[in-house]
Coordinates of C-alpha atoms and ligand atoms in Angstrom, one line a residue:
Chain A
X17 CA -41.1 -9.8 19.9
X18 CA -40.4 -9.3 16.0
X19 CA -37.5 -10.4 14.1
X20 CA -36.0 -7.1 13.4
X21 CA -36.6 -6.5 17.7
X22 CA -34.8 -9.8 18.6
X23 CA -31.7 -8.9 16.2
X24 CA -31.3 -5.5 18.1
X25 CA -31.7 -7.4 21.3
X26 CA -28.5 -9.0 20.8
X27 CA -25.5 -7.3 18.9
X28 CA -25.2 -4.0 20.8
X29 CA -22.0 -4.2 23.6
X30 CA -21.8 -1.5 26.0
X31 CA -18.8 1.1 25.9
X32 CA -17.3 2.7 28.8
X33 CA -14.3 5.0 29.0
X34 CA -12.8 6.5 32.2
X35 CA -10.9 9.0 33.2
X36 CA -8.8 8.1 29.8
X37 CA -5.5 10.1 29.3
X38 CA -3.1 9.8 26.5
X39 CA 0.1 12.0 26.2
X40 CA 2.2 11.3 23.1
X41 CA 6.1 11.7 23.6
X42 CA 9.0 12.6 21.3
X43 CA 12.6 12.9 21.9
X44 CA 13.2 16.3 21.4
X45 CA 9.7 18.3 21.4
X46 CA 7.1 19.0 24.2
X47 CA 5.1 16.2 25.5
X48 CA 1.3 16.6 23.5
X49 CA -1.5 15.7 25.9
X50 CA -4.1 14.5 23.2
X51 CA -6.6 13.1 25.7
X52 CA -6.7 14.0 29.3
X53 CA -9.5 12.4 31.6
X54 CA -12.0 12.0 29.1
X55 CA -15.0 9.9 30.3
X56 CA -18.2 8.8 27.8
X57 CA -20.0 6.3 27.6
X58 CA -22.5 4.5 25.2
X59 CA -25.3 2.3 25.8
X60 CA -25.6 -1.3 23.8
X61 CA -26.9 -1.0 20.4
X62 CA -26.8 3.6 20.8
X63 CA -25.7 5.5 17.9
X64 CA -23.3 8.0 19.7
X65 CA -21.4 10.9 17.7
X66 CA -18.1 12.5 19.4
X67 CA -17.9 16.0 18.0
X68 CA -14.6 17.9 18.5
X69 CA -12.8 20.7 16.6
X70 CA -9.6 19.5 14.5
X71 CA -6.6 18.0 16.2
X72 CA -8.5 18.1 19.8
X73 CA -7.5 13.6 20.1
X74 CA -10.8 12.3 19.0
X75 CA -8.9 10.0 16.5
X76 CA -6.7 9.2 19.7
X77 CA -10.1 8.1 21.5
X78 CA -11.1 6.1 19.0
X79 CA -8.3 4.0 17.7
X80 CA -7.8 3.6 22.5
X81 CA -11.3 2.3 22.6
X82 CA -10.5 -0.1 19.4
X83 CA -7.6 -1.4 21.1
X84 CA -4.8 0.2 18.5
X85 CA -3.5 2.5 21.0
X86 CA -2.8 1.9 24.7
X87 CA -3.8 4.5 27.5
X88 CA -2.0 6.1 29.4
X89 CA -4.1 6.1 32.2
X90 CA -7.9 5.3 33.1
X91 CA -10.1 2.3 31.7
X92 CA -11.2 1.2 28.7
X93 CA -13.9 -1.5 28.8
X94 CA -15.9 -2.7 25.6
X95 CA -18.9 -5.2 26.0
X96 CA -17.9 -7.6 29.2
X97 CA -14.0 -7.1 28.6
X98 CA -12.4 -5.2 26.2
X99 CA -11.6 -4.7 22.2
X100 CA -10.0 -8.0 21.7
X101 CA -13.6 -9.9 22.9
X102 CA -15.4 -8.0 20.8
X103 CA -16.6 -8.2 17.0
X104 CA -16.0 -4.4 16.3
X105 CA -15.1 -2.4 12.9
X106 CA -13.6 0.6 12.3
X107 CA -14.1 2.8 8.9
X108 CA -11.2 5.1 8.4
X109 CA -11.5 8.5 7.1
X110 CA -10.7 7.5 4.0
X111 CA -11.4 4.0 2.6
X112 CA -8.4 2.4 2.5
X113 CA -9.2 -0.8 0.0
X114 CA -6.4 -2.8 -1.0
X115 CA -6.0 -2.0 -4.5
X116 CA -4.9 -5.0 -6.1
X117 CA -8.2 -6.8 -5.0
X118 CA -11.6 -6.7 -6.1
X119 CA -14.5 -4.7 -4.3
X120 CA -15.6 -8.6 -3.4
X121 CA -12.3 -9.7 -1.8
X122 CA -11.5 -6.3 -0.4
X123 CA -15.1 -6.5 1.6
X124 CA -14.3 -10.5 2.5
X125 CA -10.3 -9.6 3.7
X126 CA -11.6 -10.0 7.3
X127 CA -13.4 -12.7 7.2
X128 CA -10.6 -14.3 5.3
X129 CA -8.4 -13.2 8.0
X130 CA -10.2 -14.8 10.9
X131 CA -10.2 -18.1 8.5
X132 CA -13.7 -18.6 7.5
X133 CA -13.8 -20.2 4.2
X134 CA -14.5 -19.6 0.9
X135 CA -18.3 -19.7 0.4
X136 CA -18.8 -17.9 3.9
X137 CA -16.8 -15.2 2.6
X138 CA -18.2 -15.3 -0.9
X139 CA -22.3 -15.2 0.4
X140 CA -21.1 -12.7 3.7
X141 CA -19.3 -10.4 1.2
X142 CA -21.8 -10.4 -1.4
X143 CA -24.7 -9.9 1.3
X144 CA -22.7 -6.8 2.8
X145 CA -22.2 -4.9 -0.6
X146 CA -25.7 -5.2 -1.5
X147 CA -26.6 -3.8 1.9
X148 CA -24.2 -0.9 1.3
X149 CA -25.4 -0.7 -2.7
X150 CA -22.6 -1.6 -4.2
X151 CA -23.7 -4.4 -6.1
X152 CA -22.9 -3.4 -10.1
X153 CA -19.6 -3.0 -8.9
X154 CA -18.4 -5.8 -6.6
X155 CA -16.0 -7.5 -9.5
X156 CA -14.3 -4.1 -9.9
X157 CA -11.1 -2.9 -8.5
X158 CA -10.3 0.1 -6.5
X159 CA -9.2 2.1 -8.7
X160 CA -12.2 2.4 -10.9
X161 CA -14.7 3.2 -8.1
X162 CA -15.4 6.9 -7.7
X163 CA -14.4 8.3 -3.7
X164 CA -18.0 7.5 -2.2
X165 CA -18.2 4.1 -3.9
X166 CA -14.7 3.2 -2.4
X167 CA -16.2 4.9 0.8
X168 CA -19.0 2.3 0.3
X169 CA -17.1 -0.5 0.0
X170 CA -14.8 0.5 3.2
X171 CA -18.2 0.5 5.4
X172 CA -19.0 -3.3 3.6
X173 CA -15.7 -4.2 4.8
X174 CA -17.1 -3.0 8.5
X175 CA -20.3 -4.6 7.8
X176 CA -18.8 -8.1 6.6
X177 CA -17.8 -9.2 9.9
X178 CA -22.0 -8.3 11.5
X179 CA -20.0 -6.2 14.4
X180 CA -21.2 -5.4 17.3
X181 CA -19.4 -2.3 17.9
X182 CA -19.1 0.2 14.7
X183 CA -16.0 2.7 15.5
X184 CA -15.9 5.4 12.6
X185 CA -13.8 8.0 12.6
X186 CA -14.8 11.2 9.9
X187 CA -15.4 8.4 7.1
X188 CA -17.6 10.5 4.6
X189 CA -15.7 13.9 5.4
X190 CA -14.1 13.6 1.8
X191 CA -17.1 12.6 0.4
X192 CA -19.4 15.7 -1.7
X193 CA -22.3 17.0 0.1
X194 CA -25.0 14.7 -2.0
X195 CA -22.7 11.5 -1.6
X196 CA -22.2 12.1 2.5
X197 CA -26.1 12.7 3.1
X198 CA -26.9 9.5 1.2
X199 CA -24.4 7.4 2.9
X200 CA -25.5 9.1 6.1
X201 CA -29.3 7.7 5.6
X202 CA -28.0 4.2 4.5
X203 CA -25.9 3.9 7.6
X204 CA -28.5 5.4 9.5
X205 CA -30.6 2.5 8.0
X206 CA -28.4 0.4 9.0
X207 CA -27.5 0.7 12.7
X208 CA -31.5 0.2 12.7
X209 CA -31.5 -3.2 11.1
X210 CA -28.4 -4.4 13.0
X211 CA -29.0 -2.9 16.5
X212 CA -24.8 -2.5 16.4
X213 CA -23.5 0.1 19.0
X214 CA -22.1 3.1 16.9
X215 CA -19.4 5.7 18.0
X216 CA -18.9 7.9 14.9
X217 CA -16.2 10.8 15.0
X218 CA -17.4 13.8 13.0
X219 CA -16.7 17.3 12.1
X220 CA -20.2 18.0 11.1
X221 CA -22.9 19.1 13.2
X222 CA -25.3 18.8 10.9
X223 CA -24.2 15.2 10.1
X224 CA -24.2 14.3 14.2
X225 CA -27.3 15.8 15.0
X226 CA -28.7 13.6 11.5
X227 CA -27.4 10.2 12.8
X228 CA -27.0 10.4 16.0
X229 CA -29.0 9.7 19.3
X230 CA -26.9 11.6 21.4
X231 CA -24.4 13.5 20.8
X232 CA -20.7 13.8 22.8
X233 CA -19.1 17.5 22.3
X234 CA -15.2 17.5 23.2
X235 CA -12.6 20.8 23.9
X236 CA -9.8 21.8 22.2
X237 CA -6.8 19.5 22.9
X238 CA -6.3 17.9 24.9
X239 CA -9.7 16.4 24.9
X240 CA -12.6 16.7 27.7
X241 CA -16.0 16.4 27.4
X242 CA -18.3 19.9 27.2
X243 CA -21.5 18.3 26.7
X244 CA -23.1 15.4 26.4
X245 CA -26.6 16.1 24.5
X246 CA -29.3 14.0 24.0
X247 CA -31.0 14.4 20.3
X248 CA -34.7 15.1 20.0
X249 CA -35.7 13.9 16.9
X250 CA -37.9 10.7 16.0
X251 CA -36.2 7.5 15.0
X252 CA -37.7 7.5 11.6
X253 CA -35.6 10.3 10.3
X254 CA -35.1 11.0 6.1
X255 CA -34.2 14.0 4.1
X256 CA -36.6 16.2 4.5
X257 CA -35.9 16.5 8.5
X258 CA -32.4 18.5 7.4
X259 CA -34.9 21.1 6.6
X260 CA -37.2 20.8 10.0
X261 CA -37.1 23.3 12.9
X262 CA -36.5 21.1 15.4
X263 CA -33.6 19.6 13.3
X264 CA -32.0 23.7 13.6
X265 CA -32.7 23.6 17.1
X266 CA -30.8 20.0 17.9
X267 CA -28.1 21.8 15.8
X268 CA -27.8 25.6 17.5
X269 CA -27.0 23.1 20.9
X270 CA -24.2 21.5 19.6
X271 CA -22.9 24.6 17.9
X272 CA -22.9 26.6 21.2
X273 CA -21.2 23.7 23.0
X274 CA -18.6 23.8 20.7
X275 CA -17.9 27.0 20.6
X276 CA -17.8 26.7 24.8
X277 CA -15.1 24.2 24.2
X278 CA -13.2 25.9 21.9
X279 CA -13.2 28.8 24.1
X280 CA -12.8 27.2 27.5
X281 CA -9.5 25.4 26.5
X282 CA -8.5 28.9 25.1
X283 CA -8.8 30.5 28.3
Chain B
X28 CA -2.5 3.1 -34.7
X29 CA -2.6 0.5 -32.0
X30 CA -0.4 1.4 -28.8
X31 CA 2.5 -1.1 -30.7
X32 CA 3.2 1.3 -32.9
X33 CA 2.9 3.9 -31.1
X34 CA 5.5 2.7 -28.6
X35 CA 8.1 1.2 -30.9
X36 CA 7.9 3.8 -34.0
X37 CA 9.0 6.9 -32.0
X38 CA 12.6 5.0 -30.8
X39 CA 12.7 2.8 -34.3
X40 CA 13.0 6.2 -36.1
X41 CA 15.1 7.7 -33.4
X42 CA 17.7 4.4 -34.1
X43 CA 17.4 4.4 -37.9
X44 CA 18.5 8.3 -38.1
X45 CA 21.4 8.0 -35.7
X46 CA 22.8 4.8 -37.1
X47 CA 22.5 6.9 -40.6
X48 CA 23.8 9.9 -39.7
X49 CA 26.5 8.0 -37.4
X50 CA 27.9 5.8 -40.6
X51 CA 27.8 8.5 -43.4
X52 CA 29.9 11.3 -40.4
X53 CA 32.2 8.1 -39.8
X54 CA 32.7 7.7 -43.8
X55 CA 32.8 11.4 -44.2
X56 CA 36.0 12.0 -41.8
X57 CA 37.5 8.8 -42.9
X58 CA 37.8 7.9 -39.3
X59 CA 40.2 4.2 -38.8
X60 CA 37.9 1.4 -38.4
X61 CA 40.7 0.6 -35.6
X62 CA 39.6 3.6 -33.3
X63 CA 35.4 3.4 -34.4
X64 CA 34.0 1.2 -37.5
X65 CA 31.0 2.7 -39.3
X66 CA 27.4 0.9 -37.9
X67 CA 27.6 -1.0 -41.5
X68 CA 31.1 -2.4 -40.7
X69 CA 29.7 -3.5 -37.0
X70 CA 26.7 -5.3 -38.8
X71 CA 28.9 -7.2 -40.7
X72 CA 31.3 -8.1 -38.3
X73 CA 28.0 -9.6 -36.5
X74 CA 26.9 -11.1 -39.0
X75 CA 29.9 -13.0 -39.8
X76 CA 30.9 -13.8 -36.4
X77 CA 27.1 -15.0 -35.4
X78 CA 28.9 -18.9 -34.9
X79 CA 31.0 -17.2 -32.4
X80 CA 28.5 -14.7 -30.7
X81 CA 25.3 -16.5 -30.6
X82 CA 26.9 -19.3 -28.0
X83 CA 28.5 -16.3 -26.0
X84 CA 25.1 -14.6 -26.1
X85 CA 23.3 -17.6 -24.8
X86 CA 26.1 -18.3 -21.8
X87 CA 26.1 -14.9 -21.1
X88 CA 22.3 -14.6 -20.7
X89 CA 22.4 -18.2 -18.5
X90 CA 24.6 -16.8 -16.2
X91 CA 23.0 -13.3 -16.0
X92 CA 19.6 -15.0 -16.1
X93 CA 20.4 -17.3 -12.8
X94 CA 22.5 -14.0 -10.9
X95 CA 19.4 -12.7 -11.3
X96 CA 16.8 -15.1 -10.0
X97 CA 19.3 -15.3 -7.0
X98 CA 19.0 -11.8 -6.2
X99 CA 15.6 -11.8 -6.3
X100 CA 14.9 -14.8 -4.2
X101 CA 17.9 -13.4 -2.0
X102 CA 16.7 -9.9 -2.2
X103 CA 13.4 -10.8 -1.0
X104 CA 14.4 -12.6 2.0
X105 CA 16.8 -10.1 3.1
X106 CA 14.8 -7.1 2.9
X107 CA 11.9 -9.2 4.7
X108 CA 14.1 -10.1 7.1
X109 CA 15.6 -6.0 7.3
X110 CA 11.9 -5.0 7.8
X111 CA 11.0 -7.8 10.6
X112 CA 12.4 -5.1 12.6
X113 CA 14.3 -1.9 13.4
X114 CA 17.0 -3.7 15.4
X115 CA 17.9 -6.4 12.2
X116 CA 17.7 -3.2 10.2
X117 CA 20.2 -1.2 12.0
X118 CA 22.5 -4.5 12.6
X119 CA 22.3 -5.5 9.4
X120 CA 21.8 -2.7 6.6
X121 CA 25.1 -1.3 7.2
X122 CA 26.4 -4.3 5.4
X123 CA 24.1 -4.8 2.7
X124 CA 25.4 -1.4 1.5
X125 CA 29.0 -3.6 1.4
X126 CA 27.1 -5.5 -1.9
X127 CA 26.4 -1.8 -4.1
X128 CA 29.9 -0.4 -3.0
X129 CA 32.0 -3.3 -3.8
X130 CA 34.1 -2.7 -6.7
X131 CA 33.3 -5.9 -8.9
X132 CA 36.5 -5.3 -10.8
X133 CA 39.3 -6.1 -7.8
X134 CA 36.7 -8.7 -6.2
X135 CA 36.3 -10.6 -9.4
X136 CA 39.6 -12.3 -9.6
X137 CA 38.8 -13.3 -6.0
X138 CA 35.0 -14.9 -7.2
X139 CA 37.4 -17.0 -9.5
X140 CA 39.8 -18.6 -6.5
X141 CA 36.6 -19.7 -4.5
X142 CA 34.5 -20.7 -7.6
X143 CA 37.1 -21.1 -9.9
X144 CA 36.9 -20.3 -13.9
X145 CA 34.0 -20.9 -15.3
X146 CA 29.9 -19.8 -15.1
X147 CA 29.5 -20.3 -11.1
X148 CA 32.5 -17.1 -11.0
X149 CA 30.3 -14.9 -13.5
X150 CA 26.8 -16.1 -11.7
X151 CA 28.8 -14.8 -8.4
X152 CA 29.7 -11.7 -10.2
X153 CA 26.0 -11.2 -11.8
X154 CA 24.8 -11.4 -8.2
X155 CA 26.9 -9.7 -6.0
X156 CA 26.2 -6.4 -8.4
X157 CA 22.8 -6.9 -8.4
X158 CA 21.1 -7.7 -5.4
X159 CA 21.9 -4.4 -3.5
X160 CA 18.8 -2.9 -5.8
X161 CA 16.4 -5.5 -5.3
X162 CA 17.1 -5.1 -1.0
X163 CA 17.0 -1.7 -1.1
X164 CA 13.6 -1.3 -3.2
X165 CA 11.9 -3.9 -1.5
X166 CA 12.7 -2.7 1.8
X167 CA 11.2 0.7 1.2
X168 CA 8.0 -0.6 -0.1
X169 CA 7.7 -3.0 2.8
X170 CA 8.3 0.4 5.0
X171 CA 6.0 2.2 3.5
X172 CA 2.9 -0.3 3.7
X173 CA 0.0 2.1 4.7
X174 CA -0.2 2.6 8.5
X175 CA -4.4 2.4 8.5
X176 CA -3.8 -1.0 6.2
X177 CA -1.3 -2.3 9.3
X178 CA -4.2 -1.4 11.9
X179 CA -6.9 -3.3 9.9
X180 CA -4.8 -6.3 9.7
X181 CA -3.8 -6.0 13.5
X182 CA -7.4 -5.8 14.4
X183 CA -9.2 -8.4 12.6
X184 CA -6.6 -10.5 14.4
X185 CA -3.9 -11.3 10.9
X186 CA -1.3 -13.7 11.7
X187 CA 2.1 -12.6 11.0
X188 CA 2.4 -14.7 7.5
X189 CA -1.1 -12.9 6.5
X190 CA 0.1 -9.6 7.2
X191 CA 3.3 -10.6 4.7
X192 CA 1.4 -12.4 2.0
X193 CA -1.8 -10.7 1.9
X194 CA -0.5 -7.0 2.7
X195 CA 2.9 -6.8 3.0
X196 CA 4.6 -8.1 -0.3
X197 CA 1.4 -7.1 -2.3
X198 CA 2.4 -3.6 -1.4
X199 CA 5.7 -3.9 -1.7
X200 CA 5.4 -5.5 -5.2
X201 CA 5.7 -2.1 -7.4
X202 CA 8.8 -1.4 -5.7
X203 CA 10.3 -5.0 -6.0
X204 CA 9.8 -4.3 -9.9
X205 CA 11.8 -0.8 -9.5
X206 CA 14.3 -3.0 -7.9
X207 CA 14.6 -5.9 -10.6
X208 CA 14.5 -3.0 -13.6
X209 CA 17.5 -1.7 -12.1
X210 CA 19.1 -5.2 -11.5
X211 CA 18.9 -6.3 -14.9
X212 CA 21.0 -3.9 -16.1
X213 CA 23.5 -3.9 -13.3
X214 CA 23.5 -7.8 -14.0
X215 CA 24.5 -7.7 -17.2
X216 CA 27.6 -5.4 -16.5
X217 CA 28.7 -8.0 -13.2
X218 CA 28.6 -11.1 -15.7
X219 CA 30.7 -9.1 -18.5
X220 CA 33.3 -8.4 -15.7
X221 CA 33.0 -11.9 -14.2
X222 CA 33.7 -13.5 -17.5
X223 CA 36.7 -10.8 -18.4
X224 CA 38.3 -13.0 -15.4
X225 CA 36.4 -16.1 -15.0
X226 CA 36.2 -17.0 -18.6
X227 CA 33.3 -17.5 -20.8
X228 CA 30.7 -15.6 -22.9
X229 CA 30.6 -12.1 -24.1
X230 CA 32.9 -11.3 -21.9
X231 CA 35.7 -13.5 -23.7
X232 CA 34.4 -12.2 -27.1
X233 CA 35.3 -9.2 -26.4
X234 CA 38.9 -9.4 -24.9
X235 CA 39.9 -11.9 -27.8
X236 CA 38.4 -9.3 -30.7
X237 CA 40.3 -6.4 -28.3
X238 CA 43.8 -8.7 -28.5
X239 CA 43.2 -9.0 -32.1
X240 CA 42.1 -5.1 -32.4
X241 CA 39.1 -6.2 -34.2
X242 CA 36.9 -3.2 -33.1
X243 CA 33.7 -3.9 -35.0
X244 CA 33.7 -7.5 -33.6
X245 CA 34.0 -5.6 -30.3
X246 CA 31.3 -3.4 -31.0
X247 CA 29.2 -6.2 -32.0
X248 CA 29.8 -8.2 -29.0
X249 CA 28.9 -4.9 -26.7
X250 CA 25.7 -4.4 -29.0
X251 CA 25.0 -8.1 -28.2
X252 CA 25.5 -7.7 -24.3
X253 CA 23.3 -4.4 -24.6
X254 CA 20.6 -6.0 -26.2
X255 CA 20.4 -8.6 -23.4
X256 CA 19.9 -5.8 -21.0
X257 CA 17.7 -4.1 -22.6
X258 CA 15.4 -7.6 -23.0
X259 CA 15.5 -7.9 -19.6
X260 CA 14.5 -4.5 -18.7
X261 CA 11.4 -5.3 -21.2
X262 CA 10.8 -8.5 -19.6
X263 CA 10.5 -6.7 -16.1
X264 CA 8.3 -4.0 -17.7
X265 CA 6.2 -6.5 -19.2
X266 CA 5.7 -8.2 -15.9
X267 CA 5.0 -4.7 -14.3
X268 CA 2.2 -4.0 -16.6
X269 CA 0.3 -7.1 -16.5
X270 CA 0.6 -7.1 -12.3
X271 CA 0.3 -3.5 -12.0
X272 CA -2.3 -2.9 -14.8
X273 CA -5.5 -2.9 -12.6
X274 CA -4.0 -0.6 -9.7
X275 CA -3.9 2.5 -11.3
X276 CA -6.3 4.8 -13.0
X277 CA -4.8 5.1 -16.4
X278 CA -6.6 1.9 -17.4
X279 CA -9.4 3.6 -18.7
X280 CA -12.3 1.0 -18.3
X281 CA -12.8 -2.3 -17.2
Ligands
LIG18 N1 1.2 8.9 16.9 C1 1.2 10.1 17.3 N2 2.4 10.7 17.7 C2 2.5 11.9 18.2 N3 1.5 12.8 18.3 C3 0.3 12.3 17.9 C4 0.1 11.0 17.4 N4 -1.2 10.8 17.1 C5 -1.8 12.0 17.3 N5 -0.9 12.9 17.9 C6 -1.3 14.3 18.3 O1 -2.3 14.2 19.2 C7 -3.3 15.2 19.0 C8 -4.6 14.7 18.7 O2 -4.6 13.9 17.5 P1 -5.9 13.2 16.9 O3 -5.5 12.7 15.6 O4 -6.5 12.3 17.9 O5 -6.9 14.5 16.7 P2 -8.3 14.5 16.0 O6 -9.2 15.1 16.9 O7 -8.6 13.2 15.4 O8 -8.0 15.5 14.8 P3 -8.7 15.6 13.3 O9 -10.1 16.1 13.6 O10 -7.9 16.6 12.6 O11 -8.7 14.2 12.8 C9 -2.7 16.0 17.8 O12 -2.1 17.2 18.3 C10 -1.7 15.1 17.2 O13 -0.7 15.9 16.6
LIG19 MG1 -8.8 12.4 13.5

């Protein structure tokens, strides 16, 4: 067994929702189902995108299975028990950095948090910028980082704690076209080296069927799964493959099951 | 030209022409000195009354100076407590309103029976007008700490003293500095009013110049009393722009 093989043996904790429902209620207005029996599922140490179109509760899904949001019904079950047990990350849509810290404290806030101490946080912060390539900029403050370096620094954040589950919900949908692909490759990269289980939320086909191993297609609101896809492509994947036929065909299956979902909660 | 002079030439000129044009329209309508003194009468009466209004300048500015750090200190722990949660908030804010509608005019005589005459009454008064702004600011920032910044510190397990100190208060801070702008000036007004009953300062300066209708020694004393405010309001921005300086973008480089 190599290195880089026993390291993926390990991180990677299993995810399993079922039968998860979440209604949201306020006095005055209609009840909004935003998730109604949803059930998926990921592997240890898979790289899983949820598709959906906008406002269909993937957000919902997310922040249930990260433990910020309770369920209404079904279960919920991270690794052996549940979000609290686990290491796990989440990357925002956008980066939310705290602005009156540097890149380097920003990244080592949750170590700090969790009360490691200064030199862990120091070498573990600086480790994860470089891994994100950040480093010129790791003494500079928020405000002076263009939107994909701050996007950069938000996944070091994720990185800094070496989680075994990586939640991410549309983090590079503000980002350019150029900016998104690269970050796309480096996380790519990354889920490699780590072996971490990744759900990432996206809008994108294109960016799904890039990163992904399989891919999770939900309805309209509220949310139920269309199709679960499996993606043919090789695990060595790099720029060029955006331009491949078998990358266009990965993507026509996921268009079509969205466009079933769309229609299906329509009817 | 460096940014000093950029920032202080614009309202030097702006003081220079008004004082001018105010002393030679004064001179031209041969207006009593009783009713308004020219600017040149007002810097004399300053001048020659500096003995008398320096001391009055420095109690005034002790007393104003300690109301304030009170209702900062005071401010920040009540609007900590007010954001702990929506109950305290609703118990409570009702009557923190009580400290911006009070009139500090027919509740000053009252500062004097429980503190008697003296700088305690006027510290009372500096207070009592002041710390409505600081609670009120600080409270809104602490509300509006960004929700996604909440669930970061919730899941990478933040004690509640982390979440204050380390997200919190940080966030919180530019509003806190809205608050204390405001509560300089308001301070300055409360000690004036607390020392027209309670004795002392400014305050006295200008009743005794009013008793003995010495109007430009009035209008020095106000000028005087204005000038405080306006030093502390400097201060504040001062303390703004050194905390604040690396948030935002306008700091064009690092
Ligand atoms: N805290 C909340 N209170 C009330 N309704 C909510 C709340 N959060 C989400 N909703 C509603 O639940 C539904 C699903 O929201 P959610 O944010 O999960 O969608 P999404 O798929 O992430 O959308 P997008 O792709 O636009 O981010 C929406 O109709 C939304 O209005
Ligand atoms: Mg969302």
């Amino acid at each position: 067994m190599t290195a880089a093989e026993a390291k993926r043996a390990a991180p990677g904790v299993a995810v399993r929702v079922q039968g998860a429902r979440r209604v949201f209620r306020a006095r005055g207005e209609p009840d909004v189902v935003a998730v109604d029996g949803v059930d998926l599922g990921a592997a240890p140490g898979e790289f899983v995108a949820i598709l959906g179109p906008s406002g269909c509760g993937k957000s919902t899904l997310l922040r249930m299975i990260a433990g910020l949001d309770r369920a209404d019904a079904g279960t919920i079950a991270v690794g052996e028990g549940d979000a609290r047990d686990t290491a796990l990350a989440y990357v925002f849509q956008d980066a939310h950095l705290l602005p009156w810290r540097t890149v380097e404290d920003n990244v080592a806030l949750p170590l700090e948090l969790r009360g490691r101490d200064a030199a862990t946080r120091r070498d573990a912060a600086r480790r994860a910028i470089e891994q994100v390539g950040l480093g010129d900029a790791a003494r500079r403050h928020p405000a002076q980082l263009s939107g994909g370096m701050r996007m950069r620094a938000s996944l070091a954040r994720a990185l800094v704690t070496e989680p075994r589950l990586l939640l991410l919900d549309e983090p590079f949908a503000a980002l350019d076209e150029i900016t998104r692909q690269d970050l796309d490759d480096q996380l790519r990269a990354l889920w490699r080296a780590t072996g971490m289980t990744v759900l990432f939320v996206t809008h994108s086909i294109a960016e799904a069927t890039f990163l992904a191993e399989r891919a999770i297609v939900l309805t309209r609101r509220p949310a139920r799964v269309v199709l679960e896809h499996a993606i043919d492509l090789p695990a060595e994947r790099d720029a060029a493959l955006r331009g491949d036929a078998r990358f266009a065909a990965e993507t026509r299956a996921l268009y079509a099951a969205l466009a079933r979902g769309n229609a299906s909660a329509a009817a | 030209m460096s940014r000093f002079t950029e920032a202080v030439l614009p309202p030097a000129a702006t003081f220079v022409a008004t004082t001018l044009v105010a002393e030679l329209a004064i001179r031209a309508a041969g207006v009593s000195p009783l009713l308004l003194p020219a600017p040149s009468a007002v810097a004399r009466a300053a001048v020659r009354h500096a003995p008398t209004l320096w001391p009055a300048l420095a109690t005034t500015a002790q007393a104003v100076a300690i109301g304030l750090a009170l209702s900062t200190v005071v401010g920040l722990v009540a609007a900590i407590a007010l954001a702990s949660s929506r109950w305290v908030e609703r118990a409570f804010y009702p009557y923190a309103i009580f400290f911006q509608i009070v009139p500090i005019v027919a509740i000053a005589p009252l500062l004097v029976i429980w503190f008697g005459y003296g700088i305690r009454a006027v510290i009372a008064a500096a207070f009592i007008v002041s710390v409505f702004p600081v609670i009120a600011n600080t409270l809104a920032g602490l509300r509006s700490v960004d929700p996604a910044l909440r669930d970061l510190f919730r899941l990478y397990g933040a004690s509640g003293w982390a979440r204050l100190t380390k997200l919190s208060l940080p966030w919180a801070l530019p509003n806190v500095l809205t608050g204390l702008r405001v509560a300089a000036g308001l301070a300055v007004i409360g000690a004036i009013v607390g020392e027209f009953v309670g004795g002392g300062g400014l305050g006295v300066v200008v009743l005794e110049a009013m008793r003995q209708q010495r109007t430009d020694l009035v209008f020095a004393a106000v000028l005087h009393a204005a000038a405080l405010g306006l030093a502390l309001f400097a201060a504040v921005n001062a303390v703004s722009r050194l905390t604040l300086r690396r948030w935002h973008t306008q700091e064009k480089d690092a």
